[in-house]
Amino acid sequence: MTEREKYGSRRSRLNRMIRLRQLAQAASVLTTPLAPEDILALFNPVYSARQLRGVVTRVVQETAQSATIFFRPGRGWHSHLAGQWARIGVELDGVRHWRSYSLSAPAGKDPAITVTDVGAVSGTLVRTTRPGDVLFLAPPQGDFVLPEHPRPLLMVTAGSGITPVMSMIRTLVPRRPDADVVLVHSAKTPGDSLFREELAELADQFPNFRLAHWFTGEQGRMDLTSTDQLDELCPDWKERAAYACGPDSFLDDAEALWKRAALTTAAPGSEVAVAGTTGNLMIERFNTTFNLGVGHDGGVVTFETSDREVEADGDTPLLDVGEDAGILMPSGCRMGICHSCLTPLRAGQVRDLRTGEVHGEPGQLIQTCVSAAAGPVNLEL
Amino acid sequence: MSVISPSKTTPASTKGSAAGGSRTRPGKLAESGSPTVRPPAAAHLSDEQVAELGRELDAIRDEILAKRGAEDAAYIRRMIKIQRGLEISGRAALLVSKNKAAWVTGTTLLSLAKILENMEIGHNVLHGQWDWMRDPDIHSTTWEWDFVTPSRSWQHTHNDLHHRWTNVVGKDNDVGYNLLRMDEQQPWKPVNLANPLFNAILAPLFEWGIAIYDLELTEYKEGTKSKEALLKDLKALGKKVVTQFTKDYAATPAVAMLTGSGKQALYGTIAANAIRNVWAHAVIFCGHFPEGTDTFTEEMVEGETRGDWYVRQMIGSANISGSKFMHIMTGNLSHQIEHHLFPDLPSSRYAEVAPRVREICQRYGLKYTTGPLIKQVGSSWAKVFKLALPGKTATA
């Protein structure tokens, strides 16, 4: 396809979209207060006026503990770059929960996530997702992506940390003969190792891709506190742009290792080295650490828009805390029935003063009149 | 609490400055004790008994919260699907309503769709009954209903004012909607002779009555509602009026004109709105006006605890007995007592808690008012007629 054809087809698609929007606007005269999408959702669940959705097209079991879920996203999604992640909303017992998952499909192909059964949300995804199910989505994002210009690469991954890297390998290795990729992947046993067959085939087929497995069940944990093992697995690791993804401790060690390596190569006392550069290493962390408040702990309440911080105890409603700090708080009945006070939670958790339940996820709307801080809390107000 | 707490102890600021300073917290329930005057129907209860009653009702609420889940989510989604199906098939039938059967079918389906949307879905979603699902499509902050008053205005007068101050004359304007004399505490004026006439006009135009009511013109006149707030509400209402009018009285008939059914379609949408209005009016009037429901004075809510608040909801509300279909068509407001105790529990759970609430009422010697639709409608109309005439004035 020539550039001009490409441009032409893009323009006609744009025109089609504009026409579609005009049509939707015209139709909304008949559907108000609903949007035409609300009616179309009766026939196709990806339609929604307010939220991006996707329909599961295929579920592939990867290991005993993990599965890859392919989905067809609705309007509003944009195609992902290799290595990016997306927020996926799943319903557990009727309640929407959001988690971030790396997209394991190559760039340019239909999106897919590979999920390992840890925790309630991932477990539900792995065990119960079927083709036709609806997933709630946020468009792909993330900076853990391939370099703009070709250069030798080293991927160091552990466990499910391979998922974003798998997208990179699938994107790069078969399509770019000039690629030079080494993957060092650590898993407990061969049976637990994600994408093992596909990786072996790629390594057989493409000389520009080299694969080194590390099985902790047989060899013990990969030791990244010294360079010995890495020197053996990939002698030229210092010359490569490196990508690491895996559990926190694994990444902490990798980060320290590269930092030291950068220190030894940098001039002594160099500002750059002191500033903590990790040289050629790029890291993707899976956010698994939660700030779970317990019992009656209060905490610092941060009102982000108002830029105020207030110390609060664990029994005072956040509504009172905010009002005492001079924040313009939406409020109503002050007893948990009218929902006039709903405020988006940005971080932390709250305790329901009625039930004692500690809950909260970023983005969730909470009733400030019956919620107290359970640890540090950030509110959007 | 740190920071500004010391100022909380200073008496109310005389400067009337809004920033910081002391703040009265109207609506905050007392931790313990009793109201200045306990309502007569509950006067036989001790503080301890009222507190215990409160704990029992809290326990019922907690139990439902623990059970609430996928089944409930499926219920509201099914209702929404049914409603949308009724809506499009009703409107589609009206497009060919030159045919009499199509007109009857279309008008009936559209009436049902509007009733379902306003009652079992809209009213309850706007109460936040389904907020726990965290679904932005079914949420009290995003829902807009097929009713002329904008959701946000209604949520303020209804969820906040009416539910907080249920039946407190002078605080809950739902007692007569500033239009009718519905309680003996309200002093009689000659205009009240028109009570039955006003109510008869109100019924088919109910959504307009509520829209005007939600503007809180009395509050504006008294200076408790700012001009900016009123203008904002007026603007929102104006916008809603235009879209609602366009849909039902212009766009639908215009499309129907293609089959020569324009006029019939217009009559159909007018009829559907009127039918919904009459139905909603009847159901709402059964909530707090039938014989047996009590009203309250401001003294009765001073120092009110959670237990007393519960008591007031129970003796101030009335249920309607009937079939499951009837309950759904009333938006489960036929379980008005349960709804007032737990306004943000899913409506589909009210039937389940009703026998237990009734048992609690019995055990504590409180009345639990209920009756079939016809009887309750008759009873509230009887009050409309009775209070048109000067009778006993405030004796409470």
mmCIF file of N, CA and C in Angstrom, chain A residues 29-34 38-39 41-43 47-51 53 91 93-98 136 308-313 316-317 319-321 323-326 331-340 342 354-355 359-361 364-365 367 369, chain B residues 1-4 8 23 25-29 61-62 65 68-71 73 77 81 83-85 87-88 91 126-128 131-137 139-142 144-146 159-160 163-164 240 243-244 246-247 251-252 255 306 309 343-344:
data_model
loop_
_atom_site.group_PDB
_atom_site.id
_atom_site.type_symbol
_atom_site.label_atom_id
_atom_site.label_comp_id
_atom_site.label_asym_id
_atom_site.label_seq_id
_atom_site.Cartn_x
_atom_site.Cartn_y
_atom_site.Cartn_z
ATOM 1 N N VAL A 29 -31.925 11.870 19.702
ATOM 2 C CA VAL A 29 -33.161 12.645 19.873
ATOM 3 C C VAL A 29 -34.302 11.715 20.289
ATOM 4 N N LEU A 30 -34.241 10.494 19.760
ATOM 5 C CA LEU A 30 -35.294 9.518 20.050
ATOM 6 C C LEU A 30 -35.015 8.672 21.290
ATOM 7 N N THR A 31 -33.763 8.643 21.729
ATOM 8 C CA THR A 31 -33.441 7.740 22.833
ATOM 9 C C THR A 31 -33.215 8.468 24.149
ATOM 10 N N THR A 32 -33.067 9.803 24.108
ATOM 11 C CA THR A 32 -32.770 10.558 25.324
ATOM 12 C C THR A 32 -33.736 10.184 26.451
ATOM 13 N N PRO A 33 -33.315 10.122 27.684
ATOM 14 C CA PRO A 33 -31.995 10.446 28.238
ATOM 15 C C PRO A 33 -30.954 9.350 27.991
ATOM 16 N N LEU A 34 -31.310 8.292 27.324
ATOM 17 C CA LEU A 34 -30.312 7.278 27.003
ATOM 18 C C LEU A 34 -29.562 7.703 25.745
ATOM 19 N N ASP A 38 -26.792 2.804 24.335
ATOM 20 C CA ASP A 38 -27.477 2.050 25.392
ATOM 21 C C ASP A 38 -28.499 1.098 24.795
ATOM 22 N N ILE A 39 -29.116 1.513 23.693
ATOM 23 C CA ILE A 39 -30.082 0.655 23.021
ATOM 24 C C ILE A 39 -29.332 -0.423 22.221
ATOM 25 N N ALA A 41 -26.628 -1.735 22.863
ATOM 26 C CA ALA A 41 -26.054 -2.723 23.775
ATOM 27 C C ALA A 41 -26.972 -3.925 23.962
ATOM 28 N N LEU A 42 -28.267 -3.742 23.663
ATOM 29 C CA LEU A 42 -29.195 -4.878 23.735
ATOM 30 C C LEU A 42 -28.781 -5.957 22.737
ATOM 31 N N PHE A 43 -28.161 -5.510 21.638
ATOM 32 C CA PHE A 43 -27.818 -6.455 20.578
ATOM 33 C C PHE A 43 -26.338 -6.818 20.564
ATOM 34 N N TYR A 47 -21.181 -2.208 22.986
ATOM 35 C CA TYR A 47 -21.665 -0.828 22.935
ATOM 36 C C TYR A 47 -21.930 -0.286 24.330
ATOM 37 N N SER A 48 -21.424 0.889 24.580
ATOM 38 C CA SER A 48 -21.730 1.573 25.818
ATOM 39 C C SER A 48 -21.437 3.042 25.616
ATOM 40 N N ALA A 49 -22.269 3.877 26.201
ATOM 41 C CA ALA A 49 -22.062 5.311 26.049
ATOM 42 C C ALA A 49 -20.956 5.798 26.967
ATOM 43 N N ARG A 50 -20.664 5.039 27.998
ATOM 44 C CA ARG A 50 -19.774 5.548 29.031
ATOM 45 C C ARG A 50 -18.488 4.793 29.229
ATOM 46 N N GLN A 51 -18.436 3.556 28.808
ATOM 47 C CA GLN A 51 -17.247 2.790 29.162
ATOM 48 C C GLN A 51 -16.835 1.865 28.033
ATOM 49 N N ARG A 53 -15.598 -1.381 26.385
ATOM 50 C CA ARG A 53 -15.786 -2.798 26.705
ATOM 51 C C ARG A 53 -15.168 -3.659 25.628
ATOM 52 N N GLU A 91 -15.981 -8.498 36.903
ATOM 53 C CA GLU A 91 -16.983 -8.535 37.954
ATOM 54 C C GLU A 91 -16.837 -9.765 38.829
ATOM 55 N N ASP A 93 -18.740 -11.431 41.949
ATOM 56 C CA ASP A 93 -19.984 -11.396 42.720
ATOM 57 C C ASP A 93 -20.709 -10.057 42.541
ATOM 58 N N GLY A 94 -20.793 -9.638 41.281
ATOM 59 C CA GLY A 94 -21.567 -8.437 40.968
ATOM 60 C C GLY A 94 -20.811 -7.127 41.115
ATOM 61 N N VAL A 95 -19.596 -7.151 41.673
ATOM 62 C CA VAL A 95 -18.862 -5.921 41.926
ATOM 63 C C VAL A 95 -17.687 -5.793 40.958
ATOM 64 N N ARG A 96 -17.560 -4.624 40.361
ATOM 65 C CA ARG A 96 -16.492 -4.392 39.396
ATOM 66 C C ARG A 96 -15.152 -4.192 40.096
ATOM 67 N N HIS A 97 -14.136 -4.952 39.665
ATOM 68 C CA HIS A 97 -12.777 -4.774 40.178
ATOM 69 C C HIS A 97 -11.855 -4.510 39.002
ATOM 70 N N TRP A 98 -10.905 -3.622 39.191
ATOM 71 C CA TRP A 98 -9.967 -3.297 38.113
ATOM 72 C C TRP A 98 -8.574 -3.774 38.469
ATOM 73 N N PHE A 136 -14.383 -5.161 30.869
ATOM 74 C CA PHE A 136 -14.364 -3.708 30.865
ATOM 75 C C PHE A 136 -12.914 -3.278 30.710
ATOM 76 N N ARG A 308 -4.416 19.677 50.190
ATOM 77 C CA ARG A 308 -4.367 19.768 51.652
ATOM 78 C C ARG A 308 -4.107 18.396 52.223
ATOM 79 N N GLU A 309 -3.369 18.376 53.322
ATOM 80 C CA GLU A 309 -3.162 17.117 54.023
ATOM 81 C C GLU A 309 -3.633 17.270 55.453
ATOM 82 N N VAL A 310 -4.379 16.304 55.932
ATOM 83 C CA VAL A 310 -4.906 16.388 57.290
ATOM 84 C C VAL A 310 -4.711 15.043 57.962
ATOM 85 N N GLU A 311 -4.354 15.095 59.230
ATOM 86 C CA GLU A 311 -4.244 13.878 60.026
ATOM 87 C C GLU A 311 -5.650 13.526 60.509
ATOM 88 N N ALA A 312 -6.074 12.285 60.309
ATOM 89 C CA ALA A 312 -7.420 11.915 60.753
ATOM 90 C C ALA A 312 -7.377 10.634 61.563
ATOM 91 N N ASP A 313 -8.287 10.528 62.535
ATOM 92 C CA ASP A 313 -8.334 9.269 63.280
ATOM 93 C C ASP A 313 -9.248 8.290 62.546
ATOM 94 N N THR A 316 -13.445 9.138 62.620
ATOM 95 C CA THR A 316 -14.095 10.363 62.128
ATOM 96 C C THR A 316 -14.418 10.219 60.648
ATOM 97 N N PRO A 317 -15.671 10.467 60.274
ATOM 98 C CA PRO A 317 -16.014 10.385 58.850
ATOM 99 C C PRO A 317 -15.142 11.328 58.023
ATOM 100 N N LEU A 319 -15.924 12.971 55.620
ATOM 101 C CA LEU A 319 -16.682 14.183 55.340
ATOM 102 C C LEU A 319 -16.356 15.260 56.379
ATOM 103 N N ASP A 320 -16.388 14.861 57.658
ATOM 104 C CA ASP A 320 -16.068 15.801 58.739
ATOM 105 C C ASP A 320 -14.615 16.234 58.653
ATOM 106 N N VAL A 321 -13.742 15.282 58.365
ATOM 107 C CA VAL A 321 -12.315 15.591 58.252
ATOM 108 C C VAL A 321 -12.107 16.671 57.194
ATOM 109 N N GLU A 323 -14.374 18.779 55.891
ATOM 110 C CA GLU A 323 -15.022 20.055 56.220
ATOM 111 C C GLU A 323 -14.213 20.827 57.245
ATOM 112 N N ASP A 324 -13.674 20.103 58.217
ATOM 113 C CA ASP A 324 -12.861 20.783 59.226
ATOM 114 C C ASP A 324 -11.591 21.362 58.621
ATOM 115 N N ALA A 325 -11.154 20.774 57.528
ATOM 116 C CA ALA A 325 -9.954 21.286 56.870
ATOM 117 C C ALA A 325 -10.317 22.368 55.850
ATOM 118 N N GLY A 326 -11.594 22.716 55.778
ATOM 119 C CA GLY A 326 -12.024 23.791 54.893
ATOM 120 C C GLY A 326 -12.221 23.372 53.454
ATOM 121 N N SER A 331 -22.108 17.007 50.275
ATOM 122 C CA SER A 331 -22.676 16.291 51.410
ATOM 123 C C SER A 331 -24.183 16.251 51.321
ATOM 124 N N GLY A 332 -24.756 15.362 52.055
ATOM 125 C CA GLY A 332 -26.211 15.227 52.062
ATOM 126 C C GLY A 332 -26.687 14.832 53.435
ATOM 127 N N CYS A 333 -27.160 13.618 53.547
ATOM 128 C CA CYS A 333 -27.840 13.173 54.762
ATOM 129 C C CYS A 333 -26.914 12.958 55.947
ATOM 130 N N ARG A 334 -25.654 12.726 55.701
ATOM 131 C CA ARG A 334 -24.653 12.456 56.740
ATOM 132 C C ARG A 334 -24.919 11.194 57.520
ATOM 133 N N MET A 335 -25.638 10.301 56.940
ATOM 134 C CA MET A 335 -25.841 9.037 57.626
ATOM 135 C C MET A 335 -25.799 7.854 56.662
ATOM 136 N N GLY A 336 -25.265 8.089 55.501
ATOM 137 C CA GLY A 336 -25.005 6.952 54.622
ATOM 138 C C GLY A 336 -26.167 6.504 53.776
ATOM 139 N N ILE A 337 -27.204 7.339 53.634
ATOM 140 C CA ILE A 337 -28.326 6.857 52.834
ATOM 141 C C ILE A 337 -28.511 7.584 51.515
ATOM 142 N N CYS A 338 -28.014 8.811 51.372
ATOM 143 C CA CYS A 338 -28.448 9.571 50.195
ATOM 144 C C CYS A 338 -27.417 9.628 49.064
ATOM 145 N N HIS A 339 -26.191 9.260 49.347
ATOM 146 C CA HIS A 339 -25.145 9.190 48.319
ATOM 147 C C HIS A 339 -24.841 10.549 47.667
ATOM 148 N N SER A 340 -25.155 11.645 48.364
ATOM 149 C CA SER A 340 -24.813 12.952 47.811
ATOM 150 C C SER A 340 -23.327 13.230 47.977
ATOM 151 N N LEU A 342 -20.704 11.223 47.538
ATOM 152 C CA LEU A 342 -19.764 10.335 46.842
ATOM 153 C C LEU A 342 -18.548 11.088 46.296
ATOM 154 N N ARG A 354 -20.125 1.888 59.401
ATOM 155 C CA ARG A 354 -21.305 1.119 59.771
ATOM 156 C C ARG A 354 -20.978 -0.350 59.930
ATOM 157 N N THR A 355 -20.208 -0.874 59.010
ATOM 158 C CA THR A 355 -19.972 -2.317 59.019
ATOM 159 C C THR A 355 -18.578 -2.687 59.488
ATOM 160 N N HIS A 359 -12.261 -1.196 52.821
ATOM 161 C CA HIS A 359 -12.351 -1.413 51.380
ATOM 162 C C HIS A 359 -11.812 -0.205 50.636
ATOM 163 N N GLY A 360 -11.778 -0.303 49.324
ATOM 164 C CA GLY A 360 -11.368 0.833 48.519
ATOM 165 C C GLY A 360 -10.349 0.458 47.470
ATOM 166 N N GLU A 361 -10.627 0.926 46.263
ATOM 167 C CA GLU A 361 -9.692 0.766 45.158
ATOM 168 C C GLU A 361 -9.606 2.116 44.467
ATOM 169 N N GLN A 364 -12.632 4.290 42.945
ATOM 170 C CA GLN A 364 -13.925 3.944 43.525
ATOM 171 C C GLN A 364 -14.556 5.167 44.185
ATOM 172 N N LEU A 365 -15.875 5.283 44.062
ATOM 173 C CA LEU A 365 -16.568 6.392 44.710
ATOM 174 C C LEU A 365 -16.939 5.954 46.118
ATOM 175 N N GLN A 367 -18.588 6.888 50.068
ATOM 176 C CA GLN A 367 -19.489 7.758 50.824
ATOM 177 C C GLN A 367 -18.683 8.329 51.976
ATOM 178 N N CYS A 369 -19.419 10.348 54.274
ATOM 179 C CA CYS A 369 -20.089 10.558 55.559
ATOM 180 C C CYS A 369 -20.076 9.324 56.442
ATOM 181 N N MET B 1 -8.548 14.446 65.679
ATOM 182 C CA MET B 1 -8.552 15.459 64.629
ATOM 183 C C MET B 1 -7.600 16.586 64.974
ATOM 184 N N SER B 2 -6.944 17.050 63.997
ATOM 185 C CA SER B 2 -6.008 18.136 64.254
ATOM 186 C C SER B 2 -6.466 19.373 63.503
ATOM 187 N N VAL B 3 -5.552 20.227 63.248
ATOM 188 C CA VAL B 3 -5.713 21.421 62.434
ATOM 189 C C VAL B 3 -6.799 22.353 62.956
ATOM 190 N N ILE B 4 -8.000 22.265 62.426
ATOM 191 C CA ILE B 4 -8.968 23.329 62.702
ATOM 192 C C ILE B 4 -9.888 22.991 63.876
ATOM 193 N N LYS B 8 -14.013 24.403 66.498
ATOM 194 C CA LYS B 8 -15.302 23.723 66.596
ATOM 195 C C LYS B 8 -16.002 24.037 67.917
ATOM 196 N N ARG B 23 -19.272 25.032 62.509
ATOM 197 C CA ARG B 23 -20.221 24.616 61.503
ATOM 198 C C ARG B 23 -21.263 23.776 62.237
ATOM 199 N N ARG B 25 -23.897 20.961 62.214
ATOM 200 C CA ARG B 25 -24.021 19.810 61.339
ATOM 201 C C ARG B 25 -25.448 19.302 61.406
ATOM 202 N N PRO B 26 -26.337 19.949 60.675
ATOM 203 C CA PRO B 26 -27.716 19.506 60.745
ATOM 204 C C PRO B 26 -27.802 18.099 60.198
ATOM 205 N N GLY B 27 -28.624 17.312 60.772
ATOM 206 C CA GLY B 27 -28.800 15.986 60.205
ATOM 207 C C GLY B 27 -27.983 14.940 60.896
ATOM 208 N N LYS B 28 -27.005 15.380 61.659
ATOM 209 C CA LYS B 28 -26.185 14.404 62.365
ATOM 210 C C LYS B 28 -27.037 13.769 63.465
ATOM 211 N N LEU B 29 -27.050 12.447 63.494
ATOM 212 C CA LEU B 29 -27.841 11.778 64.517
ATOM 213 C C LEU B 29 -27.084 11.759 65.837
ATOM 214 N N ARG B 61 -29.790 -5.106 58.051
ATOM 215 C CA ARG B 61 -29.094 -4.433 56.954
ATOM 216 C C ARG B 61 -27.752 -5.122 56.656
ATOM 217 N N ASP B 62 -26.999 -5.376 57.720
ATOM 218 C CA ASP B 62 -25.690 -6.024 57.540
ATOM 219 C C ASP B 62 -25.830 -7.379 56.856
ATOM 220 N N LEU B 65 -26.383 -6.872 53.231
ATOM 221 C CA LEU B 65 -25.143 -6.411 52.595
ATOM 222 C C LEU B 65 -24.204 -7.581 52.347
ATOM 223 N N ARG B 68 -25.617 -9.546 49.320
ATOM 224 C CA ARG B 68 -25.746 -8.811 48.070
ATOM 225 C C ARG B 68 -24.625 -9.206 47.104
ATOM 226 N N GLY B 69 -24.978 -9.519 45.868
ATOM 227 C CA GLY B 69 -23.925 -9.942 44.942
ATOM 228 C C GLY B 69 -24.409 -10.148 43.527
ATOM 229 N N ALA B 70 -23.827 -11.146 42.883
ATOM 230 C CA ALA B 70 -24.054 -11.383 41.455
ATOM 231 C C ALA B 70 -25.539 -11.504 41.115
ATOM 232 N N GLU B 71 -26.286 -12.145 42.011
ATOM 233 C CA GLU B 71 -27.712 -12.355 41.760
ATOM 234 C C GLU B 71 -28.445 -11.009 41.651
ATOM 235 N N ALA B 73 -27.028 -8.109 40.927
ATOM 236 C CA ALA B 73 -26.548 -7.416 39.724
ATOM 237 C C ALA B 73 -27.305 -7.924 38.504
ATOM 238 N N ARG B 77 -29.846 -5.702 35.876
ATOM 239 C CA ARG B 77 -29.519 -5.703 34.446
ATOM 240 C C ARG B 77 -30.671 -6.296 33.642
ATOM 241 N N LYS B 81 -32.790 -4.406 30.739
ATOM 242 C CA LYS B 81 -32.971 -5.010 29.418
ATOM 243 C C LYS B 81 -34.455 -5.058 29.052
ATOM 244 N N GLN B 83 -36.831 -3.253 30.245
ATOM 245 C CA GLN B 83 -37.339 -1.890 30.055
ATOM 246 C C GLN B 83 -36.970 -1.368 28.666
ATOM 247 N N ARG B 84 -35.743 -1.585 28.250
ATOM 248 C CA ARG B 84 -35.324 -1.066 26.939
ATOM 249 C C ARG B 84 -36.033 -1.785 25.805
ATOM 250 N N GLY B 85 -36.267 -3.069 26.007
ATOM 251 C CA GLY B 85 -37.033 -3.828 25.020
ATOM 252 C C GLY B 85 -38.437 -3.267 24.875
ATOM 253 N N GLU B 87 -39.420 -0.283 25.672
ATOM 254 C CA GLU B 87 -39.312 1.074 25.140
ATOM 255 C C GLU B 87 -39.213 1.073 23.606
ATOM 256 N N ILE B 88 -38.292 0.265 23.048
ATOM 257 C CA ILE B 88 -38.150 0.329 21.590
ATOM 258 C C ILE B 88 -39.327 -0.340 20.884
ATOM 259 N N ARG B 91 -42.268 2.194 21.093
ATOM 260 C CA ARG B 91 -42.102 3.319 20.178
ATOM 261 C C ARG B 91 -42.243 2.858 18.715
ATOM 262 N N LEU B 126 -31.090 6.043 41.345
ATOM 263 C CA LEU B 126 -30.760 7.383 41.845
ATOM 264 C C LEU B 126 -30.604 7.414 43.363
ATOM 265 N N HIS B 127 -31.159 6.417 44.034
ATOM 266 C CA HIS B 127 -30.953 6.293 45.474
ATOM 267 C C HIS B 127 -29.570 5.740 45.787
ATOM 268 N N GLY B 128 -28.871 5.259 44.775
ATOM 269 C CA GLY B 128 -27.570 4.635 45.013
ATOM 270 C C GLY B 128 -27.677 3.173 45.394
ATOM 271 N N ASP B 131 -25.042 1.357 43.430
ATOM 272 C CA ASP B 131 -23.698 1.940 43.352
ATOM 273 C C ASP B 131 -22.609 0.932 43.683
ATOM 274 N N TRP B 132 -22.944 -0.017 44.555
ATOM 275 C CA TRP B 132 -21.946 -1.004 45.001
ATOM 276 C C TRP B 132 -21.381 -1.834 43.848
ATOM 277 N N MET B 133 -22.115 -1.892 42.716
ATOM 278 C CA MET B 133 -21.611 -2.668 41.577
ATOM 279 C C MET B 133 -20.443 -1.966 40.891
ATOM 280 N N ARG B 134 -20.304 -0.675 41.165
ATOM 281 C CA ARG B 134 -19.267 0.163 40.545
ATOM 282 C C ARG B 134 -19.362 0.134 39.021
ATOM 283 N N ASP B 135 -20.589 0.066 38.535
ATOM 284 C CA ASP B 135 -20.800 0.086 37.087
ATOM 285 C C ASP B 135 -21.242 1.492 36.702
ATOM 286 N N PRO B 136 -20.413 2.223 35.970
ATOM 287 C CA PRO B 136 -20.774 3.611 35.658
ATOM 288 C C PRO B 136 -22.061 3.746 34.839
ATOM 289 N N ASP B 137 -22.514 2.659 34.228
ATOM 290 C CA ASP B 137 -23.774 2.725 33.478
ATOM 291 C C ASP B 137 -24.999 2.621 34.386
ATOM 292 N N HIS B 139 -25.406 3.881 37.859
ATOM 293 C CA HIS B 139 -24.855 4.532 39.041
ATOM 294 C C HIS B 139 -25.601 5.823 39.364
ATOM 295 N N SER B 140 -25.723 6.103 40.670
ATOM 296 C CA SER B 140 -26.508 7.274 41.089
ATOM 297 C C SER B 140 -25.906 8.584 40.583
ATOM 298 N N THR B 141 -24.625 8.591 40.255
ATOM 299 C CA THR B 141 -24.012 9.840 39.799
ATOM 300 C C THR B 141 -24.095 10.023 38.289
ATOM 301 N N THR B 142 -24.479 8.980 37.553
ATOM 302 C CA THR B 142 -24.510 9.113 36.094
ATOM 303 C C THR B 142 -25.914 8.933 35.512
ATOM 304 N N GLU B 144 -29.588 9.305 34.294
ATOM 305 C CA GLU B 144 -30.572 10.348 34.026
ATOM 306 C C GLU B 144 -31.852 9.632 33.628
ATOM 307 N N TRP B 145 -32.968 10.059 34.207
ATOM 308 C CA TRP B 145 -34.189 9.289 33.981
ATOM 309 C C TRP B 145 -35.139 9.925 32.991
ATOM 310 N N ASP B 146 -36.111 9.109 32.564
ATOM 311 C CA ASP B 146 -37.123 9.529 31.601
ATOM 312 C C ASP B 146 -38.268 10.209 32.356
ATOM 313 N N ASN B 159 -33.663 12.291 48.124
ATOM 314 C CA ASN B 159 -32.759 11.449 48.924
ATOM 315 C C ASN B 159 -32.319 12.147 50.191
ATOM 316 N N ASP B 160 -31.985 13.415 50.027
ATOM 317 C CA ASP B 160 -31.412 14.128 51.152
ATOM 318 C C ASP B 160 -32.524 14.646 52.066
ATOM 319 N N HIS B 163 -35.913 11.902 52.642
ATOM 320 C CA HIS B 163 -35.556 10.696 53.383
ATOM 321 C C HIS B 163 -34.936 10.999 54.742
ATOM 322 N N ARG B 164 -34.230 12.121 54.827
ATOM 323 C CA ARG B 164 -33.650 12.447 56.130
ATOM 324 C C ARG B 164 -34.730 12.903 57.094
ATOM 325 N N LYS B 240 -33.625 19.732 30.038
ATOM 326 C CA LYS B 240 -34.317 18.446 30.123
ATOM 327 C C LYS B 240 -35.697 18.549 29.468
ATOM 328 N N THR B 243 -35.304 18.315 25.659
ATOM 329 C CA THR B 243 -35.006 16.975 25.121
ATOM 330 C C THR B 243 -36.193 16.031 25.304
ATOM 331 N N GLN B 244 -36.849 16.123 26.463
ATOM 332 C CA GLN B 244 -37.993 15.238 26.704
ATOM 333 C C GLN B 244 -39.132 15.535 25.719
ATOM 334 N N THR B 246 -38.886 17.060 22.820
ATOM 335 C CA THR B 246 -38.496 16.721 21.456
ATOM 336 C C THR B 246 -38.702 15.239 21.192
ATOM 337 N N LYS B 247 -38.259 14.419 22.126
ATOM 338 C CA LYS B 247 -38.362 12.978 21.922
ATOM 339 C C LYS B 247 -39.812 12.535 21.758
ATOM 340 N N ALA B 251 -40.014 14.269 17.763
ATOM 341 C CA ALA B 251 -39.268 13.290 16.968
ATOM 342 C C ALA B 251 -40.089 12.029 16.685
ATOM 343 N N THR B 252 -40.702 11.465 17.718
ATOM 344 C CA THR B 252 -41.481 10.239 17.510
ATOM 345 C C THR B 252 -42.636 10.479 16.528
ATOM 346 N N VAL B 255 -41.264 10.918 12.870
ATOM 347 C CA VAL B 255 -40.922 9.671 12.179
ATOM 348 C C VAL B 255 -42.211 8.927 11.801
ATOM 349 N N ARG B 306 -30.217 7.048 66.034
ATOM 350 C CA ARG B 306 -30.468 6.195 64.880
ATOM 351 C C ARG B 306 -31.726 5.329 65.097
ATOM 352 N N TRP B 309 -34.723 7.411 64.608
ATOM 353 C CA TRP B 309 -34.889 7.680 63.170
ATOM 354 C C TRP B 309 -35.573 6.486 62.509
ATOM 355 N N PRO B 343 -32.897 2.913 52.534
ATOM 356 C CA PRO B 343 -33.139 3.493 51.196
ATOM 357 C C PRO B 343 -32.117 3.084 50.154
ATOM 358 N N ASP B 344 -30.935 2.634 50.561
ATOM 359 C CA ASP B 344 -29.949 2.294 49.545
ATOM 360 C C ASP B 344 -29.662 0.802 49.453
#
